[in-house]
Short mmCIF file of C-alpha atoms in Angstrom, two decimals:
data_model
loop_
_atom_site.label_atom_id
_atom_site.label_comp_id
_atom_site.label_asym_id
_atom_site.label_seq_id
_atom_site.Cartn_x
_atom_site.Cartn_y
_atom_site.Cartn_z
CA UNK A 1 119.30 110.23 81.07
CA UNK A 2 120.01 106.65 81.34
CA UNK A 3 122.40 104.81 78.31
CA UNK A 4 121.25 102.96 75.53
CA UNK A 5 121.35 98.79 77.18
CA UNK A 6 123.88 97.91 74.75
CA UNK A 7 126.33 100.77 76.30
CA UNK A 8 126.39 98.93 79.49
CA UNK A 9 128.97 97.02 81.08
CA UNK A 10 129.04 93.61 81.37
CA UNK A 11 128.63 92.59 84.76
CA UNK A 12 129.63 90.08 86.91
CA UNK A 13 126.88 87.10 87.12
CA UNK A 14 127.14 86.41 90.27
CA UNK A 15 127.90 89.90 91.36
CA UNK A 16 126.08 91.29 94.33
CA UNK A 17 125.62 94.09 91.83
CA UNK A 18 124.02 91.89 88.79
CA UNK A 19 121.60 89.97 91.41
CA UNK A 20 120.21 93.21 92.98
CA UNK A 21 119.81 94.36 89.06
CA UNK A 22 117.95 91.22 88.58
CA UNK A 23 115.92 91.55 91.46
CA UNK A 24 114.46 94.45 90.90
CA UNK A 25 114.05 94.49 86.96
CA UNK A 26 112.19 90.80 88.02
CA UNK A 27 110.00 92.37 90.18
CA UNK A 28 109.58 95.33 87.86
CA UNK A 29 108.46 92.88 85.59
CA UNK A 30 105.84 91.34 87.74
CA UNK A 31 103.66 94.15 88.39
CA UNK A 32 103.28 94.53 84.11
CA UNK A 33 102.44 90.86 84.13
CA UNK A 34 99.92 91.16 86.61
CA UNK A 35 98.31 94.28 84.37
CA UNK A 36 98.03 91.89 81.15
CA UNK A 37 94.37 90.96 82.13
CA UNK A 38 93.55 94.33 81.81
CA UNK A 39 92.30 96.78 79.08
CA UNK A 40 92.65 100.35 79.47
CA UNK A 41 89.05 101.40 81.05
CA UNK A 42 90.46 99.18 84.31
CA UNK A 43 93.62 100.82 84.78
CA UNK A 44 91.51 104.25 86.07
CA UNK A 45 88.75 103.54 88.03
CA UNK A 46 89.24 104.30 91.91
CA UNK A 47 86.52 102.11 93.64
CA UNK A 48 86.20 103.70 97.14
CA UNK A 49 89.54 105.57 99.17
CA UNK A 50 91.00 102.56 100.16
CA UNK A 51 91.61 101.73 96.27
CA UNK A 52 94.18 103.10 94.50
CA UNK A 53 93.76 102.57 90.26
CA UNK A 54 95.63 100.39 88.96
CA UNK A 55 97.61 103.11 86.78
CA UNK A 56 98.43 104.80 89.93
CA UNK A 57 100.20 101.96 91.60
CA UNK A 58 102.25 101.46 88.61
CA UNK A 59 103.28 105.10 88.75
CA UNK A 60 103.59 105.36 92.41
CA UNK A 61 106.53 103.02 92.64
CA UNK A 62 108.72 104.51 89.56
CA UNK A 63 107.80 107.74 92.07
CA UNK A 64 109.57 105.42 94.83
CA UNK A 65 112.44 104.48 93.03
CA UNK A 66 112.76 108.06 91.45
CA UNK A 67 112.69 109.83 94.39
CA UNK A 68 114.66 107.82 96.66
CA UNK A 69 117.55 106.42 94.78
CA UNK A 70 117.99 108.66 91.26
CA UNK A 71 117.30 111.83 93.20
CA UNK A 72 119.10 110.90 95.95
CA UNK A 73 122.35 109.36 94.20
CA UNK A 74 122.01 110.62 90.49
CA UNK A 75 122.90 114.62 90.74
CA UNK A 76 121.98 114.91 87.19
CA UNK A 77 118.76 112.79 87.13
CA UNK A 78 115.73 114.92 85.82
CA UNK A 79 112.26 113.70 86.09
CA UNK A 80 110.19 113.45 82.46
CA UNK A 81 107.36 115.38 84.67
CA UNK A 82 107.85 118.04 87.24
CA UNK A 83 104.84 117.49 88.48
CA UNK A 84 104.64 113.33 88.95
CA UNK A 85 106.17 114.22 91.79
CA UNK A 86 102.85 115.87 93.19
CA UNK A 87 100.49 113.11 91.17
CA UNK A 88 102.29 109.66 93.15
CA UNK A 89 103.74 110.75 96.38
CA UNK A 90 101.27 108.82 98.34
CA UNK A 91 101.87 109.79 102.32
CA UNK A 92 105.32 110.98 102.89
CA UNK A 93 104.83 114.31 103.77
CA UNK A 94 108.81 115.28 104.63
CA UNK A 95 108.87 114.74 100.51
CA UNK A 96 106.34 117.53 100.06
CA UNK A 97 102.92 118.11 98.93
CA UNK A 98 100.85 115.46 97.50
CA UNK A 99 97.53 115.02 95.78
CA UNK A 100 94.20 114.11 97.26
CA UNK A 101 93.95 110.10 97.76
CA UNK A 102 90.50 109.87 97.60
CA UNK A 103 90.49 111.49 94.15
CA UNK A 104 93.18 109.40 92.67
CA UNK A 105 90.24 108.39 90.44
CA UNK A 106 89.47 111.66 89.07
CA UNK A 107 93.10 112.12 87.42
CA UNK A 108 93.30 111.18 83.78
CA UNK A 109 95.83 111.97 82.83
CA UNK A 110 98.79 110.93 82.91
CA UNK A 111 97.49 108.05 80.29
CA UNK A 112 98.17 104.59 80.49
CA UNK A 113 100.42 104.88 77.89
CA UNK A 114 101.96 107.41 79.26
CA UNK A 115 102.98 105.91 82.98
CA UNK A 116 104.57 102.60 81.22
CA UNK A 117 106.78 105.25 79.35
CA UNK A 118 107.73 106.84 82.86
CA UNK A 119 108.09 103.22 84.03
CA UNK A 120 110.62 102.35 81.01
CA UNK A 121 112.65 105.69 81.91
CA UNK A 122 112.65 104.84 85.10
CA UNK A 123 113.86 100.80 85.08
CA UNK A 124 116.36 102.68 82.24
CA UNK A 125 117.95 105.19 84.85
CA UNK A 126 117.66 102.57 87.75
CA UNK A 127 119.45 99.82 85.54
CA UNK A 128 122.13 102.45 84.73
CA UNK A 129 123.02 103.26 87.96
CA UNK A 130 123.19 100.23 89.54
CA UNK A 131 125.22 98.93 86.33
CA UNK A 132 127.56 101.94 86.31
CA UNK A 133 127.80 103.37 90.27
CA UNK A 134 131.04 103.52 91.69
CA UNK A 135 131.31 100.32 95.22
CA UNK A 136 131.02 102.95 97.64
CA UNK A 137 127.88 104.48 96.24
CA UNK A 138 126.30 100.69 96.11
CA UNK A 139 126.43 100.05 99.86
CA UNK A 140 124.82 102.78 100.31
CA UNK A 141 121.88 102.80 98.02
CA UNK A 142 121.63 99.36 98.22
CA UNK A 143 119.59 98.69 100.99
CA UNK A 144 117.27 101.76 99.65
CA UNK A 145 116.82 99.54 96.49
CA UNK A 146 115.82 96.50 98.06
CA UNK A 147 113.29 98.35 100.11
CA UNK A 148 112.26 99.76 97.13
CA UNK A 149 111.48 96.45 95.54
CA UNK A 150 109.67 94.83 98.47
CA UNK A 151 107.55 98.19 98.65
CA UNK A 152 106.93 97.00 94.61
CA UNK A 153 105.95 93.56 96.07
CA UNK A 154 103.50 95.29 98.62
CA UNK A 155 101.79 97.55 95.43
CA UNK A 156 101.79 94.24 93.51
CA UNK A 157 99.08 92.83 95.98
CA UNK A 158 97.39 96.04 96.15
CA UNK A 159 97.30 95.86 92.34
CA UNK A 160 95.25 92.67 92.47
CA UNK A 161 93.34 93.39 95.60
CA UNK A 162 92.27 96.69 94.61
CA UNK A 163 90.99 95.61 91.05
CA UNK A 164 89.16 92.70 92.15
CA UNK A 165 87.40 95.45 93.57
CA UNK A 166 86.89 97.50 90.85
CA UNK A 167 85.59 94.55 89.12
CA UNK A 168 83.13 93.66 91.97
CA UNK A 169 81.54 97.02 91.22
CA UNK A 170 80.42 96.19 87.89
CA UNK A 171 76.71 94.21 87.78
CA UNK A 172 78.51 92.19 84.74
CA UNK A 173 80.88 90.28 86.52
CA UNK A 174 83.89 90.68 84.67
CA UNK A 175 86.18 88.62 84.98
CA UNK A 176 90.36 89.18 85.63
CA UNK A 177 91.61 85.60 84.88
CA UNK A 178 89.22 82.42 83.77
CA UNK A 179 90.16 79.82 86.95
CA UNK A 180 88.61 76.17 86.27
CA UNK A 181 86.16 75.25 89.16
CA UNK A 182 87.64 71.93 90.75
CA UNK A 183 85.52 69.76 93.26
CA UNK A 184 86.71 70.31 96.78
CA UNK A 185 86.44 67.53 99.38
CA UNK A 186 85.41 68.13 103.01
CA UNK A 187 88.46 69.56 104.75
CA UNK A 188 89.47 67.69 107.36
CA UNK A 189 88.38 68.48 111.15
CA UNK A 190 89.03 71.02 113.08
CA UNK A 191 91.63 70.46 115.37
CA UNK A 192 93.91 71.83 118.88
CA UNK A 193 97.95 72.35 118.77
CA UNK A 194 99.01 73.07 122.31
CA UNK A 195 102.11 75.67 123.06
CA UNK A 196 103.37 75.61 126.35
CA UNK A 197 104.13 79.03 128.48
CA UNK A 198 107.35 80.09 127.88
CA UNK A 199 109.61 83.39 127.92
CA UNK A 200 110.66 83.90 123.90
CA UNK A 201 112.03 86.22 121.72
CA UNK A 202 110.28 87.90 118.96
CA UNK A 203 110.76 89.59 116.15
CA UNK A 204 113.61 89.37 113.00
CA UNK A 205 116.82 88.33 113.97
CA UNK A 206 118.95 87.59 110.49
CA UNK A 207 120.89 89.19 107.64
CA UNK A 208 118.23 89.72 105.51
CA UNK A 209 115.99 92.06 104.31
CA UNK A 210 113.19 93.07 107.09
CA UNK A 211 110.83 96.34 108.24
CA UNK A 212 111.74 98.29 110.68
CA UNK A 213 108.41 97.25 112.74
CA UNK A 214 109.90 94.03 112.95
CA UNK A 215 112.01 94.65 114.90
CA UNK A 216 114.00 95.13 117.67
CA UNK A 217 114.33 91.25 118.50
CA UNK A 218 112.88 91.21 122.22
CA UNK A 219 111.28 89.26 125.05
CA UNK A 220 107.60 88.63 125.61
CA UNK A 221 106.60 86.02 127.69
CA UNK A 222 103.48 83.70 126.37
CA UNK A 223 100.99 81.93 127.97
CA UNK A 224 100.39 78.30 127.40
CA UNK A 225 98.00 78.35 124.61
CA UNK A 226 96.10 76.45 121.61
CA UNK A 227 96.09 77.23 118.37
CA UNK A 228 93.60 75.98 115.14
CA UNK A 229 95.37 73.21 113.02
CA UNK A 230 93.89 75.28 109.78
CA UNK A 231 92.06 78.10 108.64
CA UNK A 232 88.15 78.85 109.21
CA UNK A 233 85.59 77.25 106.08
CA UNK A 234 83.33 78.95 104.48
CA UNK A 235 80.92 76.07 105.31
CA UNK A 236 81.87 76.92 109.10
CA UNK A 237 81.33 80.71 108.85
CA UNK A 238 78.13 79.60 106.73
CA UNK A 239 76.84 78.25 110.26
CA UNK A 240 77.68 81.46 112.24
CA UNK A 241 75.50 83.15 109.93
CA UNK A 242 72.80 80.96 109.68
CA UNK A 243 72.69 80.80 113.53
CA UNK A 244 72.39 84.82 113.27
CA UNK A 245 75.77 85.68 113.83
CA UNK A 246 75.16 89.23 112.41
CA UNK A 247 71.80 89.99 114.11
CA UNK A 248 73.38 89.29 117.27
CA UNK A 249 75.22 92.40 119.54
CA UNK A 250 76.29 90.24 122.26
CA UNK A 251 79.05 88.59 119.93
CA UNK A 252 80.64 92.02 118.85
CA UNK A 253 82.34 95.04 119.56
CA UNK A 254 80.70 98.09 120.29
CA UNK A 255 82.19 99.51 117.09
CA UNK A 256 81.76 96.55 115.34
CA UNK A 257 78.04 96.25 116.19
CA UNK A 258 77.95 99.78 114.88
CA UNK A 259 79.59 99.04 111.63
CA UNK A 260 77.47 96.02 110.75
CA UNK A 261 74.31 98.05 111.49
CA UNK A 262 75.63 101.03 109.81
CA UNK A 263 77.15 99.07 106.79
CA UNK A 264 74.20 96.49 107.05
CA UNK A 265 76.71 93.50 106.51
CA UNK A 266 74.84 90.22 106.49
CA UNK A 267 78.10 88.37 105.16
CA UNK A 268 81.71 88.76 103.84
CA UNK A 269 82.41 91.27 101.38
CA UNK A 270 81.86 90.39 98.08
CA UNK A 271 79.11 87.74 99.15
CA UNK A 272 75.56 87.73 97.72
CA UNK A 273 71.97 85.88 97.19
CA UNK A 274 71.05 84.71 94.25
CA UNK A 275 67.42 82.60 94.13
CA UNK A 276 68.36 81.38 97.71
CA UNK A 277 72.33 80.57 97.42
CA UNK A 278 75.30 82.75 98.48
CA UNK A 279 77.30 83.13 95.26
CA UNK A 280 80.93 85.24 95.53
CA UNK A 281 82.83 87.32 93.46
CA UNK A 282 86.01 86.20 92.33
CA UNK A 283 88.64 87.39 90.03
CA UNK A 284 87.30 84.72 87.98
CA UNK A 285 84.05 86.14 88.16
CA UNK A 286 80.32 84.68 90.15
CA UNK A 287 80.23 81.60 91.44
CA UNK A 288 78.51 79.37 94.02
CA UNK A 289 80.46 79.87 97.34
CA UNK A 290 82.99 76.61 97.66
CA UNK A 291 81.99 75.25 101.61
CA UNK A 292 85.49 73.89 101.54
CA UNK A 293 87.61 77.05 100.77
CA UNK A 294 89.21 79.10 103.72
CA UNK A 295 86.71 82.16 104.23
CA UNK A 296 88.00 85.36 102.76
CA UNK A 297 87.10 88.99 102.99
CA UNK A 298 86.57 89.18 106.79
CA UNK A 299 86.85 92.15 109.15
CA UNK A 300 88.72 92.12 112.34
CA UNK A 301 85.26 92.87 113.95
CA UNK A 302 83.63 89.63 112.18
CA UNK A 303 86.80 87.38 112.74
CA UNK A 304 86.53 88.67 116.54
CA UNK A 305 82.78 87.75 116.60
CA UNK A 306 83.27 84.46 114.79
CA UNK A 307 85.78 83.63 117.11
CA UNK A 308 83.55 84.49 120.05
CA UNK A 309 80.48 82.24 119.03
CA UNK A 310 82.85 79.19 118.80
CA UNK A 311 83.54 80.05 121.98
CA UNK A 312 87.26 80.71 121.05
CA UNK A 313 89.43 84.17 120.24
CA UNK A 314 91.79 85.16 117.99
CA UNK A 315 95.72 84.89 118.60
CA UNK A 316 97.86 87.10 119.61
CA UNK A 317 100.85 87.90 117.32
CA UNK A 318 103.44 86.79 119.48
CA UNK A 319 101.48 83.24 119.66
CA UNK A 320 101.33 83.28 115.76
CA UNK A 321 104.91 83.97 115.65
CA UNK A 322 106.16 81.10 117.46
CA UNK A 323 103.68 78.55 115.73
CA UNK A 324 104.77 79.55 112.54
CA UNK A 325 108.48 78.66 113.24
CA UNK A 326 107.10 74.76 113.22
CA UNK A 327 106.00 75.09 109.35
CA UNK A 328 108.27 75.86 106.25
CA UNK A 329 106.72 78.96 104.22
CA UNK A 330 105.06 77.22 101.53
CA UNK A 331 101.19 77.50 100.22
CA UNK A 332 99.21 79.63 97.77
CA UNK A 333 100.90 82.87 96.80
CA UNK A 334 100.25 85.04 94.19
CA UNK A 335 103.02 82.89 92.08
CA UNK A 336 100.35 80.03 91.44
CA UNK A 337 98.08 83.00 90.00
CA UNK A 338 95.21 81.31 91.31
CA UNK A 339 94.03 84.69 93.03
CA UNK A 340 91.74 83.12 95.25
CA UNK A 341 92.17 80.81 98.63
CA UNK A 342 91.54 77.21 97.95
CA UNK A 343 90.73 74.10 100.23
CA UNK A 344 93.15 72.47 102.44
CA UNK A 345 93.09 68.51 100.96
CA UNK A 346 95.69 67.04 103.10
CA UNK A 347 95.34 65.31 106.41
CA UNK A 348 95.74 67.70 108.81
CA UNK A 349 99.37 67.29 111.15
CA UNK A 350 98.51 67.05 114.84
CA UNK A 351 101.64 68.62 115.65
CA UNK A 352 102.01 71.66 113.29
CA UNK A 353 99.56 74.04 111.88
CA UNK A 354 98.48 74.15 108.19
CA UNK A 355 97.75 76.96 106.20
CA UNK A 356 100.19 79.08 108.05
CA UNK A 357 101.39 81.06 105.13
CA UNK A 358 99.47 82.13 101.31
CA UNK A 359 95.67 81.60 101.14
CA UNK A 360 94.29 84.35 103.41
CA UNK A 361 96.38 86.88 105.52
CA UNK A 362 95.59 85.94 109.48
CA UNK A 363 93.92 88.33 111.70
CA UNK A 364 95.46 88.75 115.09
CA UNK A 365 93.86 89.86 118.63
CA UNK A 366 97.00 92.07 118.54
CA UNK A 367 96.93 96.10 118.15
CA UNK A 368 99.26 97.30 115.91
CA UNK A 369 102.26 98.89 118.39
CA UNK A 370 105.86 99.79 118.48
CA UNK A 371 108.02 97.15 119.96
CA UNK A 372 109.55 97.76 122.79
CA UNK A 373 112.36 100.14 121.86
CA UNK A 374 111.44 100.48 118.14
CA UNK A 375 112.98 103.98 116.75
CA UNK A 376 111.82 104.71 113.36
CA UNK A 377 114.28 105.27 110.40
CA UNK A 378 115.62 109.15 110.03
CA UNK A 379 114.36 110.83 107.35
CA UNK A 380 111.37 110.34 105.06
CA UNK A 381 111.41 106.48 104.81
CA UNK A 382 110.62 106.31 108.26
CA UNK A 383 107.41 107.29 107.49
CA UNK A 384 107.00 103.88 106.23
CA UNK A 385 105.73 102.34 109.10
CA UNK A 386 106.08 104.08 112.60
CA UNK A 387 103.45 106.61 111.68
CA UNK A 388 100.83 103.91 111.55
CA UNK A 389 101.05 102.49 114.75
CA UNK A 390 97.70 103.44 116.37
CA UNK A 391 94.02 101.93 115.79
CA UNK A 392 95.00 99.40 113.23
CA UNK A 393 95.15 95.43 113.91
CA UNK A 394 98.31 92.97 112.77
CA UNK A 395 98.02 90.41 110.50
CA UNK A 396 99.75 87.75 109.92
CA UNK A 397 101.42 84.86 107.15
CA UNK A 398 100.00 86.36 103.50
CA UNK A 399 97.61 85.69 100.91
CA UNK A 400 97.15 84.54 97.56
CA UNK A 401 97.81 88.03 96.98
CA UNK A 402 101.28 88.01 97.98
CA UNK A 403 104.51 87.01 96.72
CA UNK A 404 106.61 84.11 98.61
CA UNK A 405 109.69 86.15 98.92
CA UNK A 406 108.19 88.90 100.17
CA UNK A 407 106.89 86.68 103.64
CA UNK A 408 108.45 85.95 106.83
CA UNK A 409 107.60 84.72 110.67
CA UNK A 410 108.08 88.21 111.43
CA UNK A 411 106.09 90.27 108.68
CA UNK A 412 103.52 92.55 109.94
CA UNK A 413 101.12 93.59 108.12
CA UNK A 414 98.20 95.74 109.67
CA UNK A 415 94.61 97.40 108.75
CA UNK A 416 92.21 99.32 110.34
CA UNK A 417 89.38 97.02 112.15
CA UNK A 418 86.79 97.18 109.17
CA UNK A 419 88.95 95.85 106.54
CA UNK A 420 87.45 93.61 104.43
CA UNK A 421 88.77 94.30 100.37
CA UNK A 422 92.15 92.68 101.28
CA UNK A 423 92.47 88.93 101.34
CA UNK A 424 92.10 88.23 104.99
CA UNK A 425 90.54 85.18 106.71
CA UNK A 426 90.50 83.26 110.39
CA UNK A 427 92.22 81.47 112.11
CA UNK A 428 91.02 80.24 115.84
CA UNK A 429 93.02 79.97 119.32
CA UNK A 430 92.18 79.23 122.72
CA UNK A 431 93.35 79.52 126.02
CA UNK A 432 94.48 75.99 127.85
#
């Protein structure tokens, strides 16, 4: 059991110790504040198997930070429930057994209630610890800490991806967060940033924190190549459909053709007709679709098509990569809560891209792979990432969804081909 706060020591402010503390109790933090929206009927639902409820995420990463720090460096730490163990292990099968993900939505119990008190007896152990551990014992579960608290940051998007979701599912429209409706000018025109050919390395090189699909830092070499100077409109995808973008196989995939048939997409998710206008759902409920906003909700298979019938493609990671050195990371993250892409207003640079980072995460022409001679971590955190590396796509730069400090050049991110719930939009290249 963790002490009372006031038994504590004082630490150091400016102790590597107090600012990992901080860190994570911020971030800890976050995820509640994202929940206040919410009344208790929202916290259960599970939409479809790619959405977790929102009570689950909330439990699943005081599972994390249970698991792989108090059981790991706290002898004497005992779990309030036996069987939470079972309940919010989500796929790391080394841990042990784990319950059905599909029927996350069937669980009720824990209660809500109930899985903030296993989140305050967690943050209480996990503050204890870190405040008490001896050096030695730091180092070592440091690193597991901070990976614990970006794998937070990752849940937090979920959190708001998966209950816009939920909410879409309702015929009332609820609404998560009441956004004003501003007036968005034309964005300006579409224009070409050339990249010469050249032989550079990829991948993290620094002291910070990073995946282990980042890396290793290695050569590819890169064509000469063009990329967009923003992202794809909604008033340009508007035109792909009205020119019968989705009644037309020659502009997709075999599989693709096959899931717009079988799905019978005639637009982005959460798009629909009302009286003759596409209207969108939004965390701030209906409204008219905004021509000047960054199109959102997009498959790989419609982003590949898109690209396609403007006689363009998609870019390959590596091409993304080196762009997005140009441009600081800067834009709309989930810290301006306005949980929704909006309009690029400024001029756009003829020498760097805009909209590189925030907004709408970036699909890439890239399969998800192992660099070349990426190992996976021992034990069960590398299941993180390794195990994933087949028939998924990367994305790139982040969404509205995500947090700033949890972004780099380097992040990959990755879903299967048919992904549309996350925040994901387009962004064109071309060959020279």
């Amino acid at each position: 059991m963790a002490k009372n706060i006031q038994d504590r020591p004082v630490l150091e402010q400016s102790s590597p110790r107090q600012a990992l503390l901080e860190d994570y109790l911020r971030v800890r933090r976050f995820s509640e504040q994202l929940c206040v929206p919410l009344v208790t009927e929202d916290y259960v639902i599970q939409s479809m198997p790619d959405v977790s409820p929102t009570r689950w995420h909330l439990a699943h990463t005081s599972w994390f930070f249970e698991t792989f720090v108090l059981s790991s460096y706290t002898p004497d730490y005992t779990s309030p429930h036996p069987q939470y163990a079972y309940l919010f292990n989500s796929y790391y099968n080394s841990v042990g057994e784990r319950h059905c993900r599909p029927k996350r939505g069937l669980i009720s119990r824990p209660t809500v209630q109930e899985t903030y008190a296993y989140r305050r007896y967690v943050d209480d152990c996990v503050s204890d610890f870190l405040s008490t551990c001896t050096d030695e014992t730091l180092v070592k579960a440091a690193p597991v800490v901070t990976l614990g608290i970006h794998h937070e940051q990752q849940h937090q998007e979920l959190m708001v991806t998966d209950i816009k979701h939920v909410l879409s599912c309702n015929p009332l429209h609820p609404v998560y967060q009441k956004q004003a409706l501003s007036s968005a000018t034309p964005p300006p025109a579409l224009s070409w940033i050339s990249y010469s050919e050249q032989l550079a390395w990829i991948g993290y090189d620094g002291d910070g924190f990073f995946y282990d699909n980042e890396g290793p830092y290695h050569r590819e070499f890169v064509d000469a190549y063009q990329l967009g100077s923003r992202l794809i409109t909604n008033g340009e995808y508007l035109q792909f459909i009205e020119d019968g973008g989705y009644q037309n196989p020659l502009l997709w995939l075999s599989s693709g053709w096959n899931t717009v048939q079988g799905e019978q997409w005639q637009a982005p998710l959460y798009w629909e007709k009302h009286d003759g206008q596409w209207m969108m759902m939004t965390l701030s409920g209906l409204r008219p679709v905004e021509p000047a906003e960054p199109v959102c909700h997009v498959s790989y298979y419609e982003a590949d098509a898109y690209a396609r019938w403007a006689d363009a493609r998609l870019a390959t990671e590596a091409e993304w990569e080196l762009a997005s050195r140009q441009v600081p990371i800067e834009g709309n993250f989930v810290e301006n809560q306005q949980f929704h892409p909006v309009p690029l207003e400024k001029a756009v640079d003829a020498i760097k891209p805009e909209q590189m980072y925030g907004d709408v995460w970036e699909w890439t022409q890239s399969a998800y792979l192992p660099y070349r001679g990426y190992r996976p971590a021992p034990g069960a955190l590398g299941e993180y990432n390794g195990k994933f590396m087949c028939n998924q796509f990367v994305l790139r730069g982040g969404s509205c969804a995500t947090s700033i400090t949890h972004i780099r050049p380097t992040y990959r991110n990755f879903f299967p081909p048919d992904a549309r719930w996350q925040f994901i939009g387009i962004r064109l290249a071309r060959e020279v």
